[in-house]
């Protein structure tokens, strides 16, 4: 034994150890076949991480292939750290969404914080400076055990990391449903901007080129994080705290600046962050994509804990770490930049031509595995699928069984004060949404809008901008996964269009239960089909994303409870001049209120049916994708020509809630905007009054315009239709903006008969008091 060598006794590879690593008997035999021998303990850990559901997408790949991923603006689609879309003038938008669900349930502050840190690294490792973040949060019933602790912790974790990084959090979603009581969802999105000719990929090319580790030191936090994310929760899951990573946003800020400075040189060959599975995933994926190999000396890996085994070093998910390949002979130049930012940096190996990842420690090989079979050729399953037996029964809804409320004004107050429809200001006030001074439209409107600066930001005095919105209605997806997922795409794109931006492309985060359950797998396949159909119809490819399975909880008393299917979609759009961006709130007294789209007698799957009648059933609203595309086209054209004063997507809560929100006012990033405004509305009849007010028919937008601009809007609608009846957008003046301040009222009639009258100030008070009261009660 050489001096200083640590002798370790590795566990024997037993069937129980294999099961604890999440590998089936068939997968273990495949490991043996790939290696030509039995794996040792470290190699077993490597296979376990790389072939986990979280890293390999082994159950979802066959379905994800159906998604449209290319288009005239797509520079980089799925398969890299983030997607890249051309936005003109030599600029690109770089964006992605990821889940950090299980860690956030176990330890909400660090779980959510490191989710933000991870998605930021995915973006800046491509060469982009992050300029905006969103999040989509799904919580259980507010009175469920630990729920307020989880809500407060997640919001604090997001704000503490994003605020410290100087990246504004500008929007997102918050949903409450008992299905998330035992498994909350925390999905994080980041968008960055870069030059098209300075995009960097995660490839270890060029045998002989050095491999450099830089960032924070490696510790024992996060070991088995990827495996944990690929398993079902059980009651008492708090015992898994050691698998949750610990984040340091101040180190990440240094890592960001060091990475971007390195990318401004001619040193880099490839770069990747150490996310899930840490050093294992980064080394094998970089080599696998390039068709090369790597040799790594673990003795050179900076560590913050003594006595770490090779297994622990390879599987640690310590945060704020990167791996890069630089050109041979340029090591010292690269390390000088890294050390300028007071980061750890070491040459830990080099690229090889043999296709293997050879892991060394103290002169001996501790693991030797082929790179490509682990990263690019993991098992792929076509799992059994079965439509749930309960679905058709639950989807059927007899409208006659739903009693008509006697006081529709009281219903509106209850709706506007429900956790799913109330103001999210309590959440977003904790986020810095104006840092970098790019924010044009801050949280609260349909979509956030960010301006671009510097060369290529637009021609003349224009300020090119990017809009983004996150959407998914999990109830729709439970009752019809295909239609519900199509709605998620359509609503996200519609929100972007309401802001005045042309929807370009999307990213997704697909949150489901166990893929080993045929009913869950059927839901997933249906959702992918719905997304694919909607994206193709709207011309918005999916350029990046994430699949999160095993979002369910098992207990002896209640069995297994999966979350509702939650395929979250973030749409990104482009506007030529961000100064023409449109917000949701009525602006000027006397403006006409115009409704685009059709209102049908649809209350199935609605928030109204669930909140007022306690029923999660019925079919989601129908979705005509041709009409949807036409409505969005009309919104964008009208905004670009300066016709629209306000535009608000009509979705959850229906038309009455949309009108109330439009009356309640809001502000842009500078704190200027609309005060409380009233409106006098007269709607057509012919359908149930509750469906008219609270039904969630699709492809509808409430606009406000100056009366003089009505002919121009009608002309635009004819241009959009182009003689095609399927693209003819129903356009109806339904009222006028009247009154302001505390005296303002929302008066809604149908064919002259009053349905409700509510003081806007009271609606505003109810809407904004719900979350603060919920969190302090």
XYZ file of C-alpha atoms in Angstrom:
777
model
C 0.000 0.000 0.000
C 1.405 3.413 -0.978
C 1.878 6.126 1.630
C -1.298 8.075 2.386
C -3.605 5.687 0.559
C -6.958 5.189 2.262
C -8.062 1.578 2.327
C -11.847 1.206 2.066
C -14.080 -1.778 2.167
C -16.818 -1.406 -0.402
C -20.221 -2.986 0.170
C -20.904 -6.276 -1.552
C -23.180 -6.020 -4.577
C -26.311 -7.767 -3.328
C -29.873 -7.824 -4.704
C -30.904 -5.552 -1.824
C -28.163 -3.011 -2.644
C -29.171 -3.079 -6.309
C -32.804 -2.371 -5.369
C -31.753 0.478 -3.075
C -30.036 2.019 -6.096
C -33.293 1.950 -8.059
C -32.163 -0.593 -10.657
C -34.377 -3.446 -11.752
C -32.983 -6.947 -12.212
C -33.075 -6.444 -15.986
C -31.228 -3.128 -15.723
C -28.567 -4.663 -13.519
C -28.034 -7.415 -16.069
C -27.731 -4.733 -18.718
C -25.032 -3.073 -16.574
C -23.142 -6.339 -16.531
C -23.550 -6.674 -20.292
C -22.288 -3.132 -20.945
C -19.247 -3.676 -18.716
C -18.620 -7.310 -19.600
C -18.399 -7.970 -15.859
C -20.109 -7.148 -12.586
C -19.895 -3.460 -11.555
C -18.096 -2.420 -8.402
C -19.794 -0.188 -5.822
C -18.798 3.120 -7.429
C -19.794 1.884 -10.865
C -23.140 0.715 -9.499
C -23.742 4.235 -8.200
C -22.808 5.698 -11.575
C -25.198 3.403 -13.446
C -27.921 4.087 -10.884
C -27.660 7.853 -11.347
C -27.274 7.874 -15.118
C -30.099 5.407 -15.677
C -32.430 7.000 -13.156
C -35.667 8.355 -14.549
C -34.522 11.862 -13.649
C -31.363 11.685 -15.800
C -32.180 9.206 -18.546
C -35.869 9.888 -19.400
C -36.141 6.153 -19.979
C -39.945 6.076 -19.680
C -40.660 9.304 -21.544
C -38.314 9.328 -24.552
C -40.603 7.311 -26.810
C -43.346 9.889 -26.287
C -41.241 13.047 -26.254
C -40.127 12.278 -29.807
C -43.619 13.339 -30.915
C -43.093 16.945 -29.848
C -42.186 19.516 -32.515
C -38.670 20.708 -31.670
C -37.487 22.504 -34.797
C -38.418 25.626 -36.684
C -36.966 28.592 -38.550
C -35.948 30.327 -35.308
C -34.678 27.280 -33.405
C -30.907 27.348 -32.969
C -30.691 24.565 -30.362
C -33.479 22.206 -29.414
C -33.769 19.621 -26.623
C -30.692 17.643 -25.649
C -28.448 20.421 -24.415
C -28.504 22.363 -21.160
C -31.113 24.827 -22.517
C -32.958 25.671 -25.721
C -31.864 28.530 -27.981
C -34.102 30.646 -30.231
C -33.049 33.321 -32.728
C -34.562 36.734 -31.918
C -32.855 38.692 -34.708
C -29.977 41.149 -34.951
C -27.498 38.386 -34.058
C -29.182 37.819 -30.655
C -30.636 34.635 -29.223
C -32.907 33.851 -26.297
C -31.767 30.906 -24.163
C -34.267 29.306 -21.794
C -35.354 26.205 -19.949
C -37.601 24.987 -17.131
C -36.687 22.372 -14.500
C -38.329 20.715 -11.513
C -37.089 20.597 -7.942
C -40.137 18.953 -6.439
C -38.936 16.326 -3.986
C -36.110 18.409 -2.485
C -38.529 21.304 -1.934
C -40.984 19.091 -0.060
C -38.221 17.717 2.148
C -36.488 21.043 2.856
C -38.391 23.908 1.206
C -35.909 26.758 1.537
C -32.847 24.944 0.185
C -34.884 22.770 -2.166
C -36.400 25.774 -3.915
C -33.203 27.844 -3.737
C -31.071 25.177 -5.379
C -33.768 24.659 -8.011
C -33.318 28.316 -8.952
C -29.521 27.951 -8.875
C -29.625 24.898 -11.097
C -31.769 26.464 -13.799
C -29.623 29.599 -13.781
C -26.540 27.445 -14.442
C -28.326 25.619 -17.261
C -28.757 28.971 -18.994
C -25.403 30.626 -18.395
C -23.481 27.457 -19.208
C -24.776 28.016 -22.765
C -23.106 31.448 -22.838
C -26.176 33.542 -21.985
C -26.567 36.152 -19.280
C -29.770 35.374 -17.330
C -32.206 38.296 -17.420
C -35.447 36.867 -16.001
C -36.875 33.977 -14.001
C -40.368 32.573 -13.476
C -41.661 29.820 -11.225
C -44.715 27.565 -11.215
C -45.636 26.442 -7.694
C -48.258 23.836 -6.795
C -49.221 23.487 -3.152
C -51.742 21.367 -1.279
C -54.746 22.567 0.676
C -53.684 25.599 2.736
C -54.735 23.887 5.977
C -52.883 20.623 5.236
C -50.074 19.637 7.653
C -46.803 21.536 7.012
C -48.357 23.403 4.061
C -47.906 26.964 5.308
C -44.347 26.048 6.317
C -43.754 24.715 2.810
C -45.281 27.757 1.110
C -43.263 30.212 3.196
C -40.061 28.191 2.780
C -40.347 27.785 -0.984
C -41.071 31.465 -1.574
C -38.203 32.446 0.729
C -35.822 30.022 -1.004
C -36.696 31.397 -4.451
C -36.416 35.016 -3.354
C -33.186 34.615 -1.399
C -31.362 32.923 -4.276
C -32.754 34.958 -7.178
C -32.462 38.286 -5.366
C -28.872 37.575 -4.337
C -27.970 36.620 -7.905
C -29.374 39.853 -9.287
C -31.741 38.050 -11.658
C -35.321 39.365 -11.473
C -38.178 36.966 -10.783
C -40.916 38.470 -12.922
C -43.862 36.076 -12.864
C -45.211 32.575 -12.573
C -48.120 30.637 -11.131
C -49.393 29.447 -7.758
C -51.998 26.667 -7.564
C -53.588 25.051 -4.504
C -55.145 21.581 -4.630
C -55.286 18.722 -2.078
C -53.625 16.409 -4.629
C -50.350 18.198 -3.776
C -50.659 17.698 -0.002
C -47.927 15.073 0.048
C -45.920 16.156 -2.990
C -45.665 19.849 -3.840
C -44.299 20.938 -7.202
C -41.616 23.603 -7.625
C -40.803 24.312 -11.284
C -38.200 26.990 -12.061
C -37.620 28.789 -15.380
C -34.847 31.136 -16.470
C -34.333 33.086 -19.676
C -31.036 34.573 -20.817
C -29.746 36.442 -23.848
C -26.567 35.850 -25.847
C -25.019 36.363 -29.253
C -25.827 33.643 -31.750
C -22.166 33.097 -32.591
C -21.199 32.666 -28.904
C -23.287 29.650 -27.867
C -21.436 26.924 -25.947
C -22.326 23.251 -25.788
C -21.656 20.532 -23.249
C -19.229 18.411 -25.295
C -15.842 16.989 -24.319
C -14.168 17.189 -27.724
C -10.511 16.873 -28.658
C -8.497 14.008 -27.126
C -5.721 15.448 -24.997
C -7.660 18.582 -24.093
C -7.701 19.192 -20.316
C -10.805 18.845 -18.152
C -11.147 21.577 -15.518
C -13.350 21.574 -12.426
C -14.276 25.007 -11.050
C -16.644 26.585 -8.565
C -17.395 25.408 -5.032
C -15.754 22.505 -3.266
C -17.404 19.092 -3.245
C -19.179 17.883 -0.111
C -21.565 15.113 0.828
C -24.783 17.074 0.261
C -27.118 15.880 -2.453
C -25.778 12.319 -2.755
C -28.514 10.205 -4.372
C -30.443 13.361 -5.309
C -31.157 12.126 -8.846
C -32.185 8.714 -7.547
C -34.435 10.303 -4.909
C -36.118 12.372 -7.636
C -36.901 9.096 -9.407
C -38.724 7.452 -6.528
C -42.083 7.650 -4.798
C -42.398 9.574 -1.538
C -43.387 7.763 1.590
C -44.763 9.249 4.786
C -41.872 10.424 6.975
C -39.896 11.619 3.954
C -38.224 14.309 6.065
C -35.608 11.682 6.859
C -34.260 12.303 3.344
C -32.914 15.750 4.264
C -29.262 14.695 3.673
C -30.062 14.232 -0.033
C -31.047 17.903 -0.391
C -28.313 20.195 -1.668
C -27.288 23.421 0.041
C -26.967 26.513 -2.143
C -24.780 29.632 -1.996
C -26.027 32.322 -4.398
C -23.023 34.565 -3.798
C -20.684 31.851 -5.051
C -23.050 31.266 -7.976
C -22.817 34.952 -8.890
C -19.028 34.638 -9.029
C -19.413 31.436 -11.053
C -21.678 33.243 -13.512
C -19.252 36.094 -14.069
C -16.245 33.774 -14.328
C -18.058 31.579 -16.846
C -19.099 34.500 -19.035
C -15.572 35.916 -18.957
C -14.159 32.524 -19.980
C -16.707 32.439 -22.786
C -15.421 35.752 -24.051
C -12.060 34.126 -24.788
C -10.931 31.488 -27.287
C -10.181 28.926 -24.542
C -13.351 26.881 -24.289
C -14.143 23.646 -26.073
C -17.160 22.617 -23.994
C -18.784 23.410 -20.656
C -21.511 21.970 -18.461
C -22.849 22.576 -14.984
C -22.765 19.825 -12.380
C -26.461 19.368 -11.721
C -28.211 16.065 -11.118
C -25.688 13.311 -10.339
C -22.921 15.902 -10.135
C -19.528 14.924 -11.514
C -20.937 11.647 -12.831
C -23.483 13.285 -15.105
C -21.260 16.112 -16.331
C -18.319 13.892 -17.279
C -20.318 11.138 -18.934
C -22.748 13.421 -20.763
C -19.984 15.650 -22.137
C -18.046 12.619 -23.369
C -21.150 10.800 -24.574
C -22.338 13.720 -26.717
C -18.887 14.049 -28.313
C -18.284 10.319 -28.786
C -15.094 10.567 -26.734
C -13.897 9.445 -23.317
C -12.423 11.126 -20.245
C -9.954 10.249 -17.543
C -10.501 11.978 -14.205
C -8.316 11.940 -11.076
C -10.560 12.300 -8.041
C -7.596 13.201 -5.841
C -7.535 16.564 -7.637
C -11.227 17.355 -7.016
C -11.493 20.215 -4.466
C -13.311 18.937 -1.361
C -14.728 20.506 1.753
C -15.024 17.227 3.690
C -12.315 14.742 4.570
C -12.453 11.032 3.910
C -14.898 11.127 1.008
C -15.018 7.909 -0.979
C -14.916 7.818 -4.799
C -18.595 6.897 -4.710
C -19.398 10.043 -2.709
C -17.261 12.349 -4.843
C -18.800 11.093 -8.077
C -22.419 11.270 -6.852
C -22.329 14.430 -4.752
C -24.710 17.131 -5.940
C -22.990 19.991 -4.151
C -24.048 23.220 -5.809
C -22.279 25.957 -7.760
C -19.876 23.684 -9.668
C -18.967 23.542 -13.355
C -16.911 21.295 -15.601
C -15.220 22.531 -18.754
C -12.882 21.360 -21.440
C -10.325 23.911 -22.684
C -7.809 23.851 -25.473
C -4.571 22.058 -24.682
C -1.936 24.428 -23.365
C -4.492 27.021 -22.211
C -5.000 25.625 -18.708
C -3.205 28.407 -16.885
C -5.061 31.155 -18.714
C -8.359 29.525 -17.768
C -7.334 28.958 -14.155
C -6.183 32.569 -13.825
C -9.686 33.777 -14.719
C -11.280 31.319 -12.314
C -9.019 32.341 -9.434
C -9.636 36.029 -10.122
C -13.175 35.356 -8.901
C -11.925 33.535 -5.788
C -13.274 30.199 -7.000
C -11.697 26.779 -6.704
C -10.307 25.531 -9.990
C -8.259 22.457 -10.837
C -7.299 20.432 -13.878
C -8.730 17.045 -12.919
C -8.266 15.091 -16.137
C -8.297 15.101 -19.916
C -10.328 14.007 -22.899
C -9.457 10.590 -24.348
C -10.288 8.831 -27.593
C -11.310 5.449 -26.158
C -14.961 6.264 -25.380
C -14.612 5.363 -21.694
C -14.885 7.347 -18.502
C -11.939 6.190 -16.437
C -12.101 7.398 -12.836
C -8.833 7.307 -10.901
C -7.892 7.789 -7.257
C -4.357 7.654 -5.902
C -3.081 5.948 -9.031
C -5.701 3.208 -9.204
C -8.802 2.853 -11.350
C -11.922 3.044 -9.170
C -14.407 3.014 -12.062
C -14.143 2.354 -15.771
C -17.361 2.652 -17.742
C -18.201 3.389 -21.385
C -19.499 6.962 -21.671
C -21.971 6.788 -24.530
C -24.029 3.768 -23.353
C -24.563 5.462 -20.001
C -25.413 8.927 -21.283
C -26.848 8.464 -24.749
C -28.038 4.843 -24.861
C -29.744 4.288 -21.539
C -32.693 1.874 -21.346
C -35.797 3.097 -23.171
C -39.174 1.700 -22.183
C -42.550 1.599 -23.892
C -44.462 1.138 -20.686
C -48.014 -0.254 -20.558
C -50.777 2.354 -20.739
C -54.433 2.212 -19.715
C -57.110 4.872 -19.569
C -58.349 5.199 -15.965
C -61.611 3.366 -15.433
C -63.067 6.298 -13.497
C -62.326 8.937 -16.105
C -65.378 8.806 -18.396
C -67.724 8.676 -15.413
C -66.047 11.686 -13.819
C -65.874 13.577 -17.089
C -69.639 13.278 -17.588
C -71.498 16.243 -16.103
C -75.248 16.785 -16.032
C -75.718 20.556 -15.918
C -79.151 20.040 -14.405
C -77.429 18.623 -11.304
C -75.624 21.925 -10.704
C -77.917 24.349 -8.840
C -77.941 27.983 -9.931
C -76.670 30.345 -7.199
C -79.169 32.918 -5.985
C -76.614 35.724 -5.507
C -74.120 35.960 -8.363
C -72.444 39.004 -6.808
C -71.629 36.944 -3.702
C -70.263 34.212 -5.972
C -67.926 36.694 -7.648
C -66.629 37.850 -4.263
C -66.017 34.266 -3.202
C -64.311 33.477 -6.500
C -62.038 36.521 -6.467
C -61.030 35.650 -2.900
C -60.270 31.976 -3.509
C -56.622 30.887 -3.123
C -56.477 29.917 -6.803
C -57.768 33.248 -8.142
C -56.706 35.853 -5.602
C -53.804 38.264 -5.989
C -50.331 36.702 -5.788
C -48.802 39.978 -4.637
C -47.880 38.445 -1.245
C -45.625 36.074 -3.204
C -44.067 38.364 -5.791
C -43.484 41.230 -3.405
C -40.780 39.012 -1.886
C -38.983 38.822 -5.235
C -36.781 41.501 -6.742
C -38.515 41.928 -10.097
C -36.813 45.122 -11.263
C -33.087 44.428 -10.791
C -31.113 44.933 -14.063
C -33.650 47.649 -15.016
C -34.936 45.549 -17.925
C -38.436 44.859 -16.577
C -41.174 46.601 -18.576
C -44.172 44.662 -17.240
C -43.734 43.181 -13.793
C -45.740 40.388 -12.064
C -49.514 40.657 -12.018
C -50.307 41.055 -15.697
C -50.839 38.242 -18.209
C -47.166 38.065 -19.180
C -43.917 39.588 -17.985
C -42.073 41.758 -20.494
C -38.311 42.419 -20.508
C -36.465 44.895 -22.712
C -33.123 44.119 -24.345
C -30.235 46.557 -24.150
C -27.164 47.329 -26.213
C -26.318 46.637 -29.860
C -28.962 44.511 -31.497
C -31.706 45.554 -29.075
C -33.671 47.066 -31.904
C -33.448 49.593 -34.713
C -33.765 53.344 -34.292
C -35.486 54.308 -31.048
C -37.314 50.994 -30.686
C -36.573 48.713 -27.754
C -36.889 45.049 -28.648
C -38.491 42.991 -25.876
C -39.216 39.450 -24.756
C -42.453 38.337 -23.099
C -42.980 35.146 -21.116
C -45.791 33.377 -19.297
C -46.181 30.080 -17.418
C -49.432 28.142 -17.551
C -51.135 24.858 -16.745
C -54.577 23.989 -15.406
C -54.046 20.673 -13.545
C -57.792 20.111 -13.194
C -58.216 20.248 -16.966
C -55.351 17.766 -17.296
C -56.865 15.363 -14.754
C -60.195 15.234 -16.569
C -58.764 15.195 -20.105
C -54.934 15.031 -20.247
C -54.705 15.596 -23.990
C -57.081 18.552 -24.088
C -55.738 19.932 -20.798
C -52.147 19.939 -22.061
C -53.231 21.613 -25.291
C -54.929 24.271 -23.166
C -51.654 24.819 -21.269
C -49.860 25.605 -24.535
C -52.703 27.749 -25.844
C -53.160 29.788 -22.669
C -49.448 30.403 -22.230
C -49.216 31.607 -25.838
C -52.414 33.659 -25.463
C -51.004 35.457 -22.419
C -47.871 36.327 -24.380
C -49.987 37.551 -27.295
C -52.082 39.693 -24.936
C -48.882 41.520 -23.986
C -48.310 42.331 -27.662
C -45.578 39.759 -28.344
C -45.478 37.107 -31.055
C -45.213 33.658 -29.382
C -41.990 32.020 -30.623
C -41.234 28.810 -28.727
C -41.816 27.037 -25.444
C -40.199 24.999 -22.730
C -42.030 22.577 -20.474
C -41.913 20.792 -17.138
C -44.010 17.621 -17.213
C -44.989 16.591 -13.669
C -46.696 13.209 -13.257
C -46.989 10.254 -10.905
C -45.229 6.916 -11.340
C -44.639 5.788 -14.943
C -44.880 2.219 -13.705
C -48.622 2.800 -13.249
C -50.296 2.249 -16.660
C -52.915 4.911 -15.902
C -50.241 7.522 -15.191
C -48.353 6.534 -18.323
C -51.545 6.939 -20.342
C -52.015 10.416 -18.886
C -48.457 11.303 -19.836
C -48.751 10.041 -23.406
C -52.044 11.863 -23.872
C -50.584 15.098 -22.513
C -47.625 14.924 -24.899
C -50.010 14.408 -27.809
C -52.074 17.409 -26.758
C -49.003 19.613 -26.403
C -47.674 18.441 -29.749
C -50.928 19.206 -31.526
C -51.206 22.670 -29.967
C -47.556 23.580 -30.605
C -47.776 22.554 -34.251
C -50.997 24.516 -34.748
C -49.578 27.654 -33.127
C -46.099 27.352 -34.665
C -44.364 27.252 -31.284
C -41.845 24.371 -31.014
C -40.688 22.953 -27.685
C -36.961 23.711 -27.462
C -36.134 22.425 -23.971
C -37.779 20.962 -20.913
C -37.901 18.453 -18.121
C -39.862 15.361 -17.122
C -40.577 14.779 -13.443
C -42.140 11.417 -12.649
C -42.885 9.751 -9.295
C -44.733 12.758 -7.930
C -46.902 10.761 -5.572
C -47.040 9.783 -1.935
C -47.617 6.379 -0.386
C -48.997 5.817 3.106
C -50.366 2.755 4.873
C -53.692 4.468 5.553
C -54.379 6.167 2.210
C -52.405 4.106 -0.301
C -50.780 5.919 -3.215
C -51.873 9.459 -4.082
C -50.453 10.871 -7.322
C -50.556 14.568 -8.164
C -52.877 15.684 -10.928
C -51.118 15.583 -14.320
C -49.324 18.941 -14.409
C -47.609 19.619 -17.758
C -46.456 23.194 -17.152
C -45.625 25.272 -20.241
C -43.656 28.509 -20.455
C -44.073 30.383 -23.720
C -41.563 33.021 -24.836
C -42.538 35.738 -27.298
C -40.836 38.581 -29.150
C -41.959 42.172 -29.633
C -40.248 44.698 -31.884
C -40.835 47.540 -29.429
C -41.323 46.779 -25.736
C -42.700 50.277 -25.224
C -45.861 49.097 -26.992
C -46.392 46.293 -24.468
C -49.949 45.906 -23.197
C -51.078 45.150 -19.633
C -54.284 43.630 -18.277
C -55.882 46.660 -16.633
C -58.442 49.129 -17.900
C -56.800 52.517 -18.408
C -59.116 55.337 -19.498
C -62.717 56.140 -18.644
C -64.937 55.955 -21.695
C -62.945 53.203 -23.412
C -64.946 50.435 -25.026
C -64.737 46.933 -23.581
C -64.495 44.333 -26.340
C -64.725 40.554 -26.033
C -62.871 38.403 -28.549
C -63.949 34.775 -28.903
C -67.011 32.691 -28.099
C -68.658 32.049 -24.725
C -70.238 28.600 -24.602
C -72.268 26.831 -21.943
C -69.246 25.173 -20.335
C -68.702 24.847 -16.587
C -66.996 21.444 -16.502
C -63.550 21.333 -14.839
C -63.974 24.966 -13.782
C -62.817 26.711 -10.630
C -66.453 27.742 -10.124
C -67.647 24.122 -10.097
C -64.883 23.061 -7.720
C -65.114 26.025 -5.344
C -68.882 26.586 -5.193
C -70.098 23.046 -5.658
C -67.168 20.923 -4.487
C -66.967 18.983 -7.743
C -63.830 18.293 -9.805
C -65.600 16.810 -12.769
C -66.913 17.479 -16.227
C -65.084 17.948 -19.503
C -62.696 20.889 -19.913
C -63.768 23.580 -22.392
C -63.474 22.794 -26.086
C -60.399 24.197 -27.843
C -60.476 25.275 -31.489
C -56.783 25.745 -32.308
C -57.483 27.535 -35.585
C -59.610 30.106 -33.772
C -57.007 30.276 -30.993
C -54.270 31.160 -33.471
C -56.493 33.832 -35.041
C -57.341 35.429 -31.665
C -53.656 35.591 -30.784
C -52.773 37.027 -34.198
C -55.411 39.745 -33.803
C -54.164 40.659 -30.301
C -50.573 41.015 -31.509
C -51.450 43.064 -34.600
C -53.707 45.384 -32.620
C -51.043 45.919 -29.962
C -48.338 46.603 -32.551
C -50.524 49.267 -34.174
C -51.233 50.941 -30.840
C -54.958 50.197 -30.905
C -55.195 48.234 -27.637
C -55.302 50.001 -24.252
C -55.515 46.748 -22.265
C -55.807 43.021 -22.991
C -56.602 40.268 -20.514
C -56.857 36.556 -21.213
C -60.159 35.062 -20.053
C -59.411 31.719 -18.417
C -59.683 30.493 -14.803
C -62.678 32.046 -13.084
C -64.352 32.963 -16.347
C -65.515 36.275 -17.754
C -66.711 37.863 -14.501
C -63.343 37.290 -12.797
C -61.501 38.573 -15.884
C -63.558 41.762 -15.883
C -63.054 42.230 -12.136
C -59.279 41.815 -12.520
C -59.279 44.307 -15.389
C -61.062 46.812 -13.127
C -58.740 46.366 -10.149
C -55.755 48.033 -11.771
C -52.070 47.334 -11.643
C -48.689 48.853 -12.316
C -45.767 48.447 -14.649
C -42.143 48.189 -13.542
C -41.968 51.934 -12.868
C -44.945 51.842 -10.546
C -47.186 53.647 -13.041
C -50.367 52.240 -14.447
C -54.085 52.004 -13.908
C -56.059 52.950 -10.793
C -59.301 51.223 -9.837
C -61.739 51.513 -12.720
C -65.393 50.621 -13.050
C -67.182 49.097 -16.005
C -70.748 48.770 -17.230
C -71.131 45.479 -19.106
C -74.049 43.988 -21.055
C -73.589 40.395 -22.209
C -75.646 38.353 -24.648
C -77.957 35.753 -23.154
C -78.927 32.300 -24.311
C -76.911 30.232 -21.810
C -76.993 29.633 -18.056
C -76.016 32.724 -16.112
C -73.322 30.927 -14.093
C -71.772 29.579 -17.305
C -71.945 33.040 -18.834
C -70.120 34.606 -15.888
C -67.858 31.834 -14.572
C -67.502 29.270 -17.350
C -63.969 28.986 -18.737
C -64.516 28.831 -22.495
C -61.228 28.993 -24.364
C -59.726 31.461 -26.840
C -61.279 34.572 -25.280
C -59.654 37.931 -24.549
C -61.125 41.071 -22.969
C -59.772 44.224 -24.651
C -60.264 47.886 -23.918
C -59.870 50.353 -26.770
C -60.675 53.965 -27.524
C -64.043 54.236 -29.254
C -62.412 55.832 -32.313
C -60.285 52.685 -32.799
C -63.183 50.239 -33.106
C -63.299 50.430 -36.947
C -59.540 49.784 -37.100
C -59.912 46.737 -34.825
C -62.731 45.379 -36.978
C -60.589 45.886 -40.087
C -57.716 44.005 -38.466
C -60.072 41.146 -37.599
C -61.035 40.859 -41.276
C -57.354 40.882 -42.265
C -56.611 38.092 -39.789
C -59.484 35.991 -41.155
C -58.300 36.504 -44.732
C -61.574 35.123 -46.046
C -61.221 31.910 -44.037
C -64.365 31.413 -41.900
C -62.408 29.240 -39.449
C -60.191 32.246 -38.645
C -63.064 34.695 -38.228
C -62.660 36.053 -34.687
C -65.975 36.792 -32.959
C -65.677 40.431 -31.830
C -68.330 42.062 -29.685
C -68.474 45.356 -27.798
C -69.802 44.346 -24.377
C -69.549 47.584 -22.437
C -67.604 50.634 -21.447
C -65.088 51.651 -18.775
C -66.956 53.937 -16.339
C -65.951 55.401 -12.982
C -62.700 55.476 -11.065
C -61.362 55.137 -7.528
C -63.394 54.083 -4.513
C -66.681 54.906 -6.208
C -66.062 52.574 -9.160
C -68.389 49.607 -9.624
C -68.496 46.597 -11.897
C -72.043 46.290 -13.222
C -72.777 43.213 -15.337
C -76.079 42.730 -17.140
C -77.347 40.247 -19.677
C -79.634 41.654 -22.345
C -80.448 44.518 -19.990
C -81.196 42.378 -16.921
C -78.767 42.943 -14.052
C -76.740 39.891 -13.009
C -74.494 41.536 -10.420
C -73.095 44.821 -9.186
C -69.944 44.929 -7.051
C -67.836 47.786 -5.747
C -64.394 47.432 -7.291
C -62.690 48.628 -4.088
C -64.307 45.784 -2.153
C -63.310 43.225 -4.774
C -59.754 44.606 -4.627
C -59.701 44.325 -0.826
C -60.924 40.700 -0.892
C -58.556 39.728 -3.708
C -55.446 41.153 -2.025
C -56.252 40.032 1.531
C -56.572 36.296 0.888
C -52.953 35.105 0.823
C -51.674 37.356 3.663
C -54.583 36.258 5.862
C -54.090 32.610 4.915
C -50.405 32.710 5.824
C -50.931 34.406 9.196
C -54.050 32.607 10.409
